[in-house]
Structure formats: C-alpha cells, structure tokens
Short mmCIF file of C-alpha atoms and ligand atoms in Angstrom, two decimals:
data_model
loop_
_atom_site.label_atom_id
_atom_site.label_comp_id
_atom_site.label_asym_id
_atom_site.label_seq_id
_atom_site.Cartn_x
_atom_site.Cartn_y
_atom_site.Cartn_z
CA MET A 54 -6.12 0.97 37.29
CA LYS A 55 -9.73 1.38 38.31
CA LYS A 56 -12.10 -0.22 35.87
CA ARG A 57 -14.64 2.11 34.35
CA THR A 58 -18.18 0.83 34.85
CA SER A 59 -19.99 1.09 31.59
CA LEU A 60 -23.59 1.45 30.71
CA PHE A 61 -23.55 -2.20 29.80
CA ASP A 62 -22.24 -3.15 33.22
CA GLN A 63 -25.14 -1.38 34.84
CA LEU A 64 -27.86 -2.59 32.58
CA HIS A 65 -26.90 -5.97 31.25
CA LYS A 66 -29.31 -7.73 33.54
CA GLU A 67 -32.37 -6.25 31.85
CA LYS A 68 -33.18 -8.50 28.97
CA THR A 69 -36.38 -7.21 27.51
CA ASN A 70 -34.84 -6.66 24.05
CA SER A 71 -37.52 -4.13 23.28
CA TYR A 72 -35.32 -2.60 20.53
CA LEU A 73 -35.55 -5.70 18.42
CA LYS A 74 -38.26 -5.79 15.83
CA LYS A 75 -40.38 -8.88 15.55
CA PRO A 76 -38.86 -11.01 12.78
CA ASP A 77 -40.64 -11.05 9.40
CA ILE A 78 -40.17 -14.79 9.12
CA PRO A 79 -42.07 -16.95 11.62
CA LEU A 80 -39.56 -18.19 14.19
CA GLU A 81 -40.34 -21.85 13.49
CA ASP A 82 -39.33 -21.35 9.85
CA ALA A 83 -36.16 -19.53 10.79
CA SER A 84 -35.08 -22.35 13.07
CA GLN A 85 -35.68 -24.78 10.19
CA LEU A 86 -33.41 -22.73 7.94
CA LEU A 87 -30.54 -22.19 10.36
CA ASP A 88 -28.08 -24.64 11.74
CA LYS A 89 -28.89 -25.38 15.41
CA SER A 90 -25.48 -24.14 16.52
CA PHE A 91 -26.48 -20.60 15.49
CA LEU A 92 -29.66 -20.52 17.55
CA ARG A 93 -29.92 -19.17 21.08
CA GLU A 94 -32.74 -19.51 23.56
CA GLU A 95 -32.01 -16.23 25.16
CA LEU A 96 -30.28 -13.09 23.87
CA ASN A 97 -28.45 -11.06 26.48
CA ILE A 98 -28.84 -7.54 25.10
CA PRO A 99 -29.23 -4.60 27.49
CA SER A 100 -32.23 -2.32 27.08
CA PRO A 101 -31.35 1.07 28.54
CA GLY A 102 -33.46 4.16 27.85
CA GLU A 103 -32.55 6.47 24.98
CA LEU A 104 -31.20 9.21 27.25
CA ASP A 105 -28.84 6.75 28.96
CA VAL A 106 -27.59 5.61 25.57
CA VAL A 107 -27.08 9.19 24.37
CA ARG A 108 -25.14 10.10 27.53
CA HIS A 109 -23.06 6.94 27.36
CA TYR A 110 -21.90 7.55 23.78
CA THR A 111 -21.52 11.30 24.20
CA ASN A 112 -19.30 10.74 27.23
CA LEU A 113 -17.31 8.08 25.42
CA SER A 114 -16.76 10.45 22.48
CA LYS A 115 -15.40 13.08 24.87
CA LEU A 116 -12.68 10.75 26.13
CA ASN A 117 -10.93 10.99 22.79
CA PHE A 118 -8.66 13.58 21.25
CA CYS A 119 -9.54 14.44 17.70
CA VAL A 120 -8.75 17.15 15.15
CA ASP A 121 -12.27 18.55 15.55
CA THR A 122 -11.67 19.26 19.26
CA HIS A 123 -7.92 19.71 19.78
CA PHE A 124 -4.67 20.79 18.12
CA TYR A 125 -3.12 17.57 16.87
CA PRO A 126 0.48 18.17 15.68
CA LEU A 127 1.33 14.48 15.16
CA GLY A 128 4.38 14.58 12.89
CA SER A 129 4.30 12.66 9.60
CA CYS A 130 0.59 11.91 10.06
CA THR A 131 -0.63 15.27 8.67
CA MET A 132 -3.66 15.60 10.94
CA LYS A 133 -5.23 18.42 8.97
CA TYR A 134 -8.82 19.56 9.28
CA ASN A 135 -11.24 17.37 7.31
CA PRO A 136 -13.72 19.77 5.66
CA LYS A 137 -17.30 18.97 6.68
CA VAL A 138 -18.64 19.77 3.23
CA THR A 139 -16.92 16.67 1.87
CA GLU A 140 -18.74 14.54 4.45
CA HIS A 141 -21.98 16.22 3.45
CA ILE A 142 -21.49 15.32 -0.22
CA LEU A 143 -21.47 11.64 0.69
CA GLU A 144 -24.98 11.88 2.07
CA CYS A 145 -26.57 12.11 -1.38
CA GLU A 146 -28.51 9.04 -2.46
CA GLU A 147 -26.58 8.60 -5.70
CA ILE A 148 -23.65 7.70 -3.50
CA THR A 149 -25.17 6.07 -0.42
CA HIS A 150 -27.34 3.72 -2.51
CA LEU A 151 -24.53 2.38 -4.68
CA HIS A 152 -23.64 -1.28 -4.58
CA PRO A 153 -20.35 -2.69 -5.86
CA TYR A 154 -22.13 -5.45 -7.78
CA GLN A 155 -24.29 -3.02 -9.75
CA ASN A 156 -24.23 -3.14 -13.51
CA GLN A 157 -21.48 -0.84 -14.85
CA ALA A 158 -23.94 0.89 -17.16
CA ASP A 159 -25.90 2.02 -14.07
CA VAL A 160 -22.93 3.46 -12.20
CA GLN A 161 -21.31 5.59 -14.90
CA GLY A 162 -21.22 8.60 -12.56
CA ALA A 163 -19.33 6.72 -9.87
CA LEU A 164 -16.87 5.38 -12.43
CA GLU A 165 -16.44 8.87 -13.84
CA ILE A 166 -15.46 10.12 -10.37
CA LEU A 167 -12.84 7.37 -10.06
CA TYR A 168 -11.59 8.10 -13.57
CA GLU A 169 -11.24 11.79 -12.77
CA VAL A 170 -9.59 11.26 -9.38
CA GLU A 171 -6.97 9.24 -11.20
CA LYS A 172 -6.45 12.05 -13.73
CA PHE A 173 -6.11 14.63 -10.93
CA LEU A 174 -3.59 12.53 -9.03
CA CYS A 175 -1.58 12.03 -12.23
CA ALA A 176 -1.53 15.78 -12.83
CA ILE A 177 -0.46 16.50 -9.24
CA THR A 178 2.35 13.91 -9.18
CA GLY A 179 3.45 13.64 -12.82
CA MET A 180 2.74 9.91 -12.79
CA THR A 181 0.74 8.52 -15.72
CA ARG A 182 -1.50 5.90 -14.06
CA PHE A 183 -2.85 5.47 -10.53
CA SER A 184 -4.34 2.45 -8.85
CA LEU A 185 -6.97 3.62 -6.37
CA ALA A 186 -7.30 0.23 -4.72
CA PRO A 187 -4.78 0.21 -1.82
CA CYS A 188 -6.43 1.33 1.41
CA ALA A 189 -3.48 2.62 3.48
CA GLY A 190 0.01 3.95 2.97
CA ALA A 191 1.50 0.64 4.05
CA HIS A 192 -0.83 -1.18 1.65
CA GLY A 193 0.34 1.19 -1.11
CA GLU A 194 3.96 0.36 -0.31
CA LEU A 195 3.23 -3.35 -0.55
CA THR A 196 1.47 -2.80 -3.89
CA GLY A 197 4.32 -0.58 -5.11
CA MET A 198 6.99 -3.11 -4.20
CA LEU A 199 4.99 -5.87 -5.93
CA LEU A 200 5.03 -3.64 -9.02
CA VAL A 201 8.80 -3.20 -8.71
CA SER A 202 9.19 -6.94 -8.43
CA ALA A 203 6.93 -7.60 -11.45
CA TYR A 204 8.90 -5.05 -13.50
CA HIS A 205 12.26 -6.72 -12.88
CA ARG A 206 10.78 -10.19 -13.41
CA ALA A 207 9.30 -9.17 -16.77
CA ARG A 208 12.78 -8.03 -17.82
CA LYS A 209 14.16 -11.40 -16.67
CA ASP A 210 16.45 -9.46 -14.37
CA LYS A 211 16.81 -12.00 -11.60
CA ARG A 212 19.80 -10.52 -9.81
CA ARG A 213 17.87 -7.86 -7.94
CA ARG A 214 17.51 -9.08 -4.38
CA ARG A 215 17.93 -5.91 -2.36
CA VAL A 216 15.98 -2.77 -1.52
CA ILE A 217 17.63 0.25 0.07
CA VAL A 218 15.87 2.32 2.74
CA PRO A 219 17.40 5.25 4.64
CA ASP A 220 17.92 4.97 8.41
CA SER A 221 15.33 7.76 8.79
CA SER A 222 12.65 5.78 6.95
CA HIS A 223 9.24 4.91 8.32
CA GLY A 224 9.10 1.34 9.66
CA THR A 225 6.59 0.31 7.02
CA ASN A 226 9.21 0.80 4.26
CA PRO A 227 11.57 -2.03 5.25
CA ALA A 228 8.56 -4.16 6.24
CA SER A 229 6.94 -3.76 2.81
CA ALA A 230 10.18 -4.56 0.98
CA ARG A 231 10.68 -7.61 3.17
CA MET A 232 7.13 -8.82 2.54
CA CYS A 233 7.95 -8.88 -1.17
CA GLY A 234 10.95 -11.08 -0.48
CA TYR A 235 13.65 -8.43 -0.66
CA GLU A 236 16.66 -8.11 1.57
CA VAL A 237 16.68 -4.68 3.20
CA VAL A 238 19.81 -2.55 3.16
CA VAL A 239 19.93 0.56 5.34
CA ALA A 240 21.49 3.76 3.94
CA GLU A 241 22.92 6.16 6.50
CA SER A 242 21.99 9.79 6.96
CA ASN A 243 24.66 12.44 7.37
CA ALA A 244 25.04 14.80 10.35
CA GLN A 245 22.46 17.15 8.80
CA GLY A 246 19.83 14.41 8.59
CA LEU A 247 20.00 14.02 4.80
CA LEU A 248 20.81 10.86 2.87
CA ASP A 249 24.62 10.50 2.74
CA TYR A 250 25.24 10.39 -1.02
CA ASP A 251 28.80 9.01 -0.83
CA LYS A 252 27.75 6.16 1.43
CA LEU A 253 24.71 5.49 -0.74
CA ARG A 254 26.94 5.17 -3.80
CA GLU A 255 28.72 2.23 -2.18
CA LEU A 256 25.41 0.43 -1.69
CA VAL A 257 23.95 0.85 -5.17
CA ASP A 258 24.92 -2.04 -7.42
CA ASP A 259 23.29 -4.32 -10.01
CA GLU A 260 21.47 -6.26 -7.29
CA ILE A 261 19.41 -3.29 -6.15
CA ALA A 262 15.73 -3.55 -7.05
CA ALA A 263 14.75 -0.16 -5.66
CA LEU A 264 15.50 2.68 -3.29
CA MET A 265 12.52 3.73 -1.15
CA LEU A 266 12.61 7.39 -0.21
CA THR A 267 10.41 9.88 1.61
CA ASN A 268 10.90 13.46 0.44
CA PRO A 269 10.79 15.67 2.46
CA ASN A 270 12.25 12.98 4.69
CA THR A 271 11.00 12.14 8.17
CA LEU A 272 13.10 14.92 9.67
CA GLY A 273 11.05 17.32 7.58
CA LEU A 274 14.06 18.08 5.36
CA PHE A 275 14.18 18.19 1.57
CA GLU A 276 16.59 15.64 0.09
CA GLU A 277 18.62 18.16 -1.90
CA GLU A 278 20.56 15.57 -3.88
CA ILE A 279 17.48 13.77 -5.13
CA LEU A 280 18.37 14.25 -8.82
CA LYS A 281 21.84 12.81 -8.30
CA VAL A 282 20.35 9.95 -6.29
CA SER A 283 17.85 9.27 -9.07
CA GLU A 284 20.60 9.15 -11.66
CA LEU A 285 22.70 6.83 -9.52
CA VAL A 286 19.89 4.32 -8.93
CA HIS A 287 18.65 4.35 -12.52
CA GLU A 288 22.14 3.99 -13.98
CA ARG A 289 22.39 0.65 -12.20
CA GLY A 290 18.93 -0.48 -13.36
CA GLY A 291 17.12 0.10 -10.06
CA LEU A 292 13.82 1.92 -9.51
CA LEU A 293 13.01 4.82 -7.21
CA TYR A 294 10.02 4.45 -4.88
CA TYR A 295 8.39 7.56 -3.41
CA ASP A 296 6.81 7.25 0.02
CA GLY A 297 4.38 10.14 -0.41
CA ALA A 298 3.40 10.50 3.25
CA ASN A 299 5.12 13.89 3.35
CA PHE A 300 3.89 15.15 -0.02
CA ASN A 301 1.83 17.83 1.75
CA ALA A 302 4.99 19.97 1.72
CA LEU A 303 5.38 19.88 -2.07
CA LEU A 304 1.82 19.90 -3.45
CA GLY A 305 1.66 22.03 -6.57
CA ILE A 306 5.32 23.03 -6.24
CA THR A 307 7.15 20.03 -7.63
CA THR A 308 6.25 16.44 -8.49
CA PRO A 309 7.73 13.03 -7.71
CA ALA A 310 8.09 12.57 -11.48
CA GLN A 311 10.33 15.63 -11.71
CA MET A 312 12.40 14.23 -8.85
CA GLY A 313 12.91 11.01 -10.82
CA PHE A 314 10.56 8.64 -8.98
CA ASP A 315 9.05 5.66 -10.83
CA VAL A 316 6.45 4.49 -8.27
CA VAL A 317 4.59 6.64 -5.78
CA HIS A 318 2.11 6.12 -3.00
CA LEU A 319 0.04 8.95 -1.58
CA ASN A 320 -1.88 8.83 1.69
CA LEU A 321 -5.19 10.51 0.87
CA HIS A 322 -5.94 10.53 4.63
CA LYS A 323 -2.87 12.68 5.14
CA THR A 324 -2.43 14.91 2.12
CA PHE A 325 -5.93 15.15 0.66
CA GLY A 326 -7.99 15.98 3.73
CA THR A 327 -9.82 12.68 4.19
CA PRO A 328 -10.20 11.43 7.77
CA HIS A 329 -7.73 9.04 9.38
CA GLY A 330 -10.76 7.62 11.14
CA GLY A 331 -9.24 5.57 13.97
CA GLY A 332 -7.12 3.43 11.70
CA GLY A 333 -9.39 3.36 8.68
CA PRO A 334 -10.76 3.45 6.15
CA GLY A 335 -7.93 5.25 4.39
CA ALA A 336 -6.52 5.27 0.88
CA GLY A 337 -2.91 4.66 -0.13
CA VAL A 338 -3.25 5.14 -3.89
CA VAL A 339 -0.28 4.08 -6.05
CA GLY A 340 0.97 5.93 -9.12
CA VAL A 341 3.44 4.73 -11.73
CA LYS A 342 5.38 5.91 -14.74
CA GLU A 343 4.77 4.39 -18.15
CA SER A 344 7.36 1.61 -17.78
CA LEU A 345 5.22 0.10 -15.00
CA HIS A 346 1.79 0.41 -16.66
CA PRO A 347 1.54 -3.25 -17.67
CA PHE A 348 1.72 -4.40 -14.05
CA VAL A 349 -0.85 -2.18 -12.30
CA PRO A 350 -3.52 -3.97 -10.22
CA VAL A 351 -6.90 -4.86 -11.72
CA PRO A 352 -9.40 -3.42 -12.17
CA MET A 353 -8.46 -0.02 -13.60
CA VAL A 354 -11.18 2.42 -14.61
CA ASP A 355 -10.91 3.10 -18.33
CA LYS A 356 -13.04 4.90 -20.89
CA LYS A 357 -14.02 3.85 -24.41
CA ASN A 358 -16.28 5.94 -26.65
CA GLY A 359 -17.51 7.93 -23.66
CA TYR A 360 -18.34 4.78 -21.67
CA TYR A 361 -16.52 4.14 -18.37
CA TYR A 362 -15.69 0.53 -17.52
CA LEU A 363 -13.68 -1.58 -15.13
CA ASN A 364 -10.75 -2.94 -17.08
CA TYR A 365 -9.70 -6.42 -16.00
CA ASP A 366 -7.95 -7.12 -19.28
CA LEU A 367 -4.36 -6.48 -18.18
CA PRO A 368 -2.48 -9.76 -18.74
CA HIS A 369 0.68 -8.69 -16.89
CA SER A 370 -1.12 -7.17 -13.91
CA ILE A 371 -0.03 -8.10 -10.38
CA GLY A 372 -3.73 -8.89 -9.86
CA LYS A 373 -6.15 -7.67 -7.25
CA VAL A 374 -4.82 -6.05 -4.10
CA ARG A 375 -8.17 -5.25 -2.53
CA SER A 376 -11.81 -6.27 -2.76
CA PHE A 377 -13.77 -4.22 -5.30
CA TYR A 378 -12.24 -0.80 -6.18
CA GLY A 379 -10.68 0.61 -3.02
CA ASN A 380 -12.39 2.74 -0.40
CA PHE A 381 -14.78 4.48 -2.77
CA LEU A 382 -16.16 7.01 -0.27
CA VAL A 383 -12.65 8.11 0.70
CA LEU A 384 -11.85 8.62 -2.97
CA VAL A 385 -14.97 10.77 -3.41
CA LYS A 386 -13.89 12.93 -0.46
CA ALA A 387 -10.43 13.41 -1.96
CA TYR A 388 -12.06 14.27 -5.29
CA ALA A 389 -14.17 16.96 -3.62
CA TYR A 390 -11.12 18.25 -1.74
CA ILE A 391 -9.07 18.63 -4.93
CA LEU A 392 -11.95 20.22 -6.88
CA ARG A 393 -12.59 22.74 -4.13
CA LEU A 394 -8.97 23.83 -3.88
CA GLY A 395 -8.10 23.94 -7.56
CA THR A 396 -4.58 24.37 -8.89
CA GLU A 397 -3.84 27.51 -6.88
CA GLY A 398 -5.42 26.24 -3.66
CA ILE A 399 -3.45 23.00 -3.81
CA LYS A 400 -0.24 24.97 -3.98
CA ARG A 401 -1.28 27.22 -1.07
CA VAL A 402 -1.76 24.09 1.08
CA ALA A 403 1.95 23.31 0.75
CA GLN A 404 3.05 26.92 1.19
CA HIS A 405 1.05 27.34 4.40
CA ALA A 406 2.07 23.95 5.78
CA VAL A 407 5.74 24.90 5.34
CA LEU A 408 5.18 28.39 6.74
CA ASN A 409 3.43 27.04 9.86
CA ALA A 410 6.19 24.51 10.58
CA ASN A 411 8.88 27.14 10.17
CA TYR A 412 7.02 29.54 12.44
CA LEU A 413 7.08 26.92 15.22
CA ARG A 414 10.69 26.12 14.45
CA ASP A 415 11.78 29.72 14.76
CA LYS A 416 9.83 30.46 17.95
CA LEU A 417 10.96 27.28 19.75
CA LYS A 418 14.54 26.93 18.49
CA ASP A 419 16.05 28.48 21.63
CA THR A 420 13.98 26.36 24.00
CA TYR A 421 14.42 22.91 22.41
CA ASP A 422 17.35 21.68 20.31
CA LEU A 423 16.96 21.63 16.53
CA VAL A 424 18.42 18.52 14.91
CA SER A 425 19.49 20.13 11.64
CA SER A 426 20.41 23.57 10.40
CA LYS A 427 18.77 22.78 7.04
CA PRO A 428 15.44 24.56 6.56
CA SER A 429 12.34 22.68 7.62
CA MET A 430 9.58 21.83 5.21
CA HIS A 431 6.14 20.87 6.58
CA GLU A 432 7.32 19.56 9.96
CA VAL A 433 10.07 20.25 12.44
CA VAL A 434 11.96 17.77 14.58
CA PHE A 435 13.38 18.80 17.93
CA SER A 436 15.55 16.79 20.28
CA CYS A 437 14.73 16.93 23.99
CA ALA A 438 18.26 15.76 24.89
CA ARG A 439 18.79 18.98 26.87
CA GLN A 440 15.62 18.36 28.89
CA LYS A 441 16.60 14.72 29.36
CA GLU A 442 19.65 15.87 31.31
CA LYS A 443 17.21 17.24 33.87
CA GLY A 444 15.57 13.82 34.04
CA VAL A 445 12.57 14.67 31.84
CA SER A 446 12.04 12.69 28.63
CA ALA A 447 10.29 13.40 25.34
CA LEU A 448 7.58 11.03 26.60
CA ASP A 449 7.05 13.12 29.76
CA ILE A 450 6.79 16.31 27.70
CA SER A 451 4.29 14.66 25.37
CA LYS A 452 2.15 13.50 28.28
CA ARG A 453 2.23 16.95 29.85
CA LEU A 454 0.89 18.45 26.60
CA ILE A 455 -2.31 16.45 27.18
CA ASP A 456 -2.89 18.49 30.35
CA TYR A 457 -2.88 21.60 28.17
CA GLY A 458 -5.37 20.12 25.72
CA ILE A 459 -2.83 19.43 22.97
CA HIS A 460 -2.28 16.07 21.32
CA PRO A 461 1.33 14.87 21.75
CA PRO A 462 3.57 15.19 18.70
CA THR A 463 5.15 12.05 17.24
CA MET A 464 7.87 10.94 19.68
CA TYR A 465 11.06 8.90 19.40
CA PHE A 466 10.84 9.00 15.62
CA PRO A 467 12.86 9.24 13.42
CA LEU A 468 14.96 6.69 15.26
CA ILE A 469 18.21 8.51 14.48
CA VAL A 470 17.26 11.47 16.72
CA LYS A 471 17.69 11.23 20.50
CA GLU A 472 14.53 12.11 22.46
CA ALA A 473 12.81 13.20 19.26
CA LEU A 474 9.64 15.27 19.08
CA MET A 475 8.35 15.54 15.54
CA ILE A 476 5.90 18.39 15.19
CA GLU A 477 3.64 18.88 12.18
CA PRO A 478 1.19 21.74 12.57
CA THR A 479 -0.38 21.38 9.06
CA GLU A 480 -1.70 24.28 7.01
CA THR A 481 -5.16 24.35 8.57
CA GLU A 482 -4.10 25.74 11.97
CA SER A 483 -4.45 29.43 12.76
CA LYS A 484 -1.67 31.67 14.06
CA GLU A 485 -3.53 31.88 17.40
CA THR A 486 -3.38 28.10 17.80
CA LEU A 487 0.31 28.05 16.89
CA ASP A 488 1.03 30.87 19.37
CA HIS A 489 -0.83 28.98 22.08
CA PHE A 490 1.23 25.86 21.36
CA ILE A 491 4.46 27.87 21.47
CA SER A 492 3.55 29.37 24.84
CA VAL A 493 2.65 25.92 26.23
CA MET A 494 5.95 24.41 25.01
CA LYS A 495 7.84 27.26 26.70
CA LYS A 496 5.83 26.87 29.89
CA ILE A 497 6.64 23.15 29.94
CA ALA A 498 10.35 23.95 29.54
CA GLN A 499 10.01 26.21 32.57
CA GLU A 500 8.22 23.48 34.56
CA ILE A 501 11.15 21.17 33.80
CA GLU A 502 13.43 23.66 35.57
CA GLU A 503 11.11 24.20 38.51
CA ASP A 504 9.17 21.00 39.12
CA PRO A 505 10.25 18.05 36.97
CA GLU A 506 8.13 15.61 39.02
CA LEU A 507 5.02 17.32 37.69
CA LEU A 508 5.93 16.09 34.22
CA LYS A 509 6.90 12.58 35.21
CA ASN A 510 3.38 11.84 36.45
CA ALA A 511 1.56 13.63 33.67
CA PRO A 512 -1.10 13.69 32.39
CA HIS A 513 -3.02 14.89 35.41
CA ARG A 514 -6.09 16.09 33.57
CA GLY A 515 -6.48 13.42 30.86
CA SER A 516 -9.36 10.94 30.86
CA VAL A 517 -6.83 8.39 32.13
CA GLY A 518 -3.53 8.93 33.95
CA ARG A 519 -0.13 7.61 32.81
CA VAL A 520 -0.85 4.21 31.36
CA ASP A 521 1.41 1.19 31.33
CA GLU A 522 1.94 1.13 27.57
CA VAL A 523 3.71 -2.22 27.52
CA ALA A 524 0.90 -3.93 29.45
CA ALA A 525 -1.68 -2.24 27.22
CA ALA A 526 0.07 -3.58 24.11
CA ARG A 527 0.64 -7.07 25.53
CA ASN A 528 -2.73 -7.51 27.14
CA PRO A 529 -5.26 -5.40 25.25
CA VAL A 530 -8.87 -5.41 26.46
CA LEU A 531 -10.75 -4.56 23.32
CA LYS A 532 -14.35 -5.46 24.05
CA TRP A 533 -16.81 -5.60 26.85
CA THR A 534 -17.51 -9.01 28.27
CA GLN A 535 -19.94 -9.73 31.00
CA GLU A 536 -17.42 -11.69 33.04
CA GLU A 537 -15.37 -8.57 33.66
CA VAL A 538 -18.12 -6.91 35.70
CA THR A 539 -16.96 -6.59 39.29
C1 PLP B 865 2.01 7.37 7.68
C2 PLP B 865 3.25 6.94 7.01
C3 PLP B 865 3.33 5.72 6.32
C4 PLP B 865 2.25 4.66 6.36
O1 PLP B 865 0.99 5.10 6.01
P1 PLP B 865 -0.35 4.47 6.60
O2 PLP B 865 -1.43 5.09 5.83
O3 PLP B 865 -0.37 4.82 8.06
O4 PLP B 865 -0.27 2.98 6.41
C5 PLP B 865 4.49 5.46 5.61
N1 PLP B 865 5.52 6.32 5.61
C6 PLP B 865 5.49 7.50 6.28
C7 PLP B 865 6.67 8.42 6.21
C8 PLP B 865 4.35 7.84 7.02
O5 PLP B 865 4.31 8.99 7.69
#
C-alpha cells in the first residue's frame, strides 16, 4: 500500500524548535542535574506553521469513523451518543484542578460525587456495593473473578476449580476466569441461541466456582430461564457473575439482583453514555451483593458524620486493582448522565434501545437470515449464510457499508453463528437514520445479486482500501519514525 506522507515527513528537516520556550533553569545547571544519557545536543522537532498543523490534524481526524460523524451500529459495544453537556461539565476548575494526592478534607465534593455514583449504580442494579476502580469491562471481570475466588477461599471451600461460560460468551469471560486460575468449562446454547438448561445441569457440580453470564446474551436474546439457572448454581454453592455489557436493554426494567446475580460489572462507556475513546479511558465498575462486601477492592468511598473518606480499612479486601480511584472523569460523566435522565429517563433508554433493534429486525428479516425466532432485545444478529452462497461474506458486506458512510456492525461474533452480523442501533438513533440503514442493507443485498465483485473489493470510498488485516495485526506500524521517509 502507498505510504501516506505526513506533515512530519515534509517538515522534519527544519529544526528551529521555535515552539519551545527557553528553559527557566540555566542549561548548565540542568546538565549538572541530569544524567548524561538523557541529554541531547540536538532535538529533531519539526517546526511547521500553525495552519499546516491545523490542516494536518483536521485531515487526520476526518480519516476516522466516530459516533459524532457516522451511524455506528457495532453490536455489543453500545456506541450511543455521548452528550456534549457531560464533557462541558468537566471543564470547571473544581474538577480540572484536582490532584489525586490532595488532602481528603479539600476534595469532599469529588468524594461526594464518587459516593453518589456508587449509590446510583446500586439502585440501578440492586447490588449493595460498587467498586469504581476497574477501568474497562475486562478489568471488571478480572476484579469480579478475584472477588469470587476470595469468597470461596474465605469459606475454606477449596474444591472449586471451574468456571462455566456459555459458548456465546464474549472472549474476555473465559480469559478473565483463566487469569484467576480457573479451568473454563463451556456450556452449550440450544438451537434458539439460549443457554441449554439440561446440558448446563450436567456441568454444575460442587467444583463450580461461578457461572459467567451476559443477559441479554450476545445474540441479543433474554435468557428466559435465568431464575432456574440461578437456583441451580446457588444450590451447588457456586456464584453467578453478570457481564453487564448488554445491560442497556434492561435499565430501569429489571436488575441483575432480581435475576439472582452475585457479582456484576457494568461498562460505563457502553451503558452510561461515556465515550469509548479509542480504547480508553473507560470504566468497568463492579457491584456485589452483601456476601461479597468484605472482599471489595480498596479504597472504597465511605461517609462518617457527614465526612467523606477513602476507606482502606478492609482487612479481607482483594487489595488495589488500579492506581488511585478509577477513571474519575469518566465517573463524573456517568454521574451527570444518570442525573440528567432520572428514573424515568433511564427506563426510556432501554425501551428505545429495544424498540430500535426490533425495528431493524422486522424491516430486514426477509433480506438477511435471523438466527433465532425469540424476540430481540437491544441488538439483532443476522446470519449472512444466504449471501455467502453467492460468494459474498459478512466481511464483504461490512466493508461495503463503509462506502455508504456506515460503520460496520460487529462481525463473526457470536462464534456460534455462521457469517454473523451483530447490529446494535442504540436508543440515540433517529428513525430517519434507521430507515437509511435499512435501505442501504437492502441495496447491498441487491448488489450481491447483480455485481458481487463490487463487494469483494470494498470499500471503494474509505480513507484506505481493503487492508490486509493479518499483516496489520502482525506488523503494526504505530508511530512515525524518520527512517520510514521515502
Ligand atoms: C465489551 C464487552 C466486554 C468487555 O468490555 P471492555 O470494556 O471492552 O473491556 C465483555 N463482554 C461483553 C459481552 C462485551 O460486549
């Protein structure tokens, strides 16, 4: 592929460094203070004009898809609109000037926010404590499984070596269980895409530490037998872990506690409108029922006589899982999001998310194959097996969507669906956007009949053409280096 010449390629030879301020410390003193190996005679920093810099970064920003520019129906990721007012709130000095080492008496307001976020999340999930420290869903899972492990250890229950995950589970579930030393057992789904209860029953014994479950599951279906499953696992002394990545479908309608879950993680960057931000920072907060309180990570924010403080005095805690107190700014955004919506608004989020997914499902069900006759919740999974017979894959369809200015849905996941496209419109999309997407998906189906080659080479209008994804993963070029200039 042709290498893009960057601003830095063009201008790296100019070395005037006019952007750099003169140092406050005389250079001779600085060189006394620093180890010689850190000192350079010459600093190779380009000095382009402001306009060139503005154009460079503006053009770079336009190469990317984002929720603010394009429809982004990436299933399971819940790419909802991130309200700008929550970004605006973070600009106030009381927040931007905080430092994590400040005296607790001086940051009572910040601690109060954390305290209240925890209370809100407890009310929304039915859990009774939340650690705000984990900074991603996967990090929450790891924390949650460490809690499970600490719980069984405290009970001197040493038999429990296994964790069950369904075959539709997100890859982070088995990985997190494995990282905590557990053996992973896979539970099969039935033909409708739900957990097969009879097969599960054969797997649940006294050696099961936990069952990790996403509900609605990754096919966007509600696990109808969740109460029976909960009873089965608990009867044998195991715990039920809730992967809350799909909680957007159930906000304000039911709670993981009512479904029988003991440990929960929520992805604030999915469900609570905070940005995914190119891989971070996120927040994968972890909630627990009372039986797991003693083990929660330190510090927790507690309150005594009206004074908020960071409580490190938890002798059975699994310890720290993150520096300081989690991604504070993300937590403030989630706080603002919850406050703005209120009890009724929170519920409407779920209702509209489910309505939007079912609208797409109904309008596209004759064009692409549905994988289950069970009603969809917040996302709908289609199989492109029919299109594959014409030689066009789910990947080709996804790439063609880029030509129409739509971000590809999640593809080839869940693994149990052939040629899967997992579409999650979220509640923040308008009917016009959904109608546009439906018409594009139908047009693509027509193109498959008439000109399949068009799809195999797509995208034609993206900022790059079809990339070699294996080479990109094996040989990533992540930063500019001068040597690459040709
Ligand atoms: C996104 C997701 C995760 C992992 O969350 P991250 O915040 O990306 O680490 C886990 N399970 C499911 C079902 C998910 O969709």
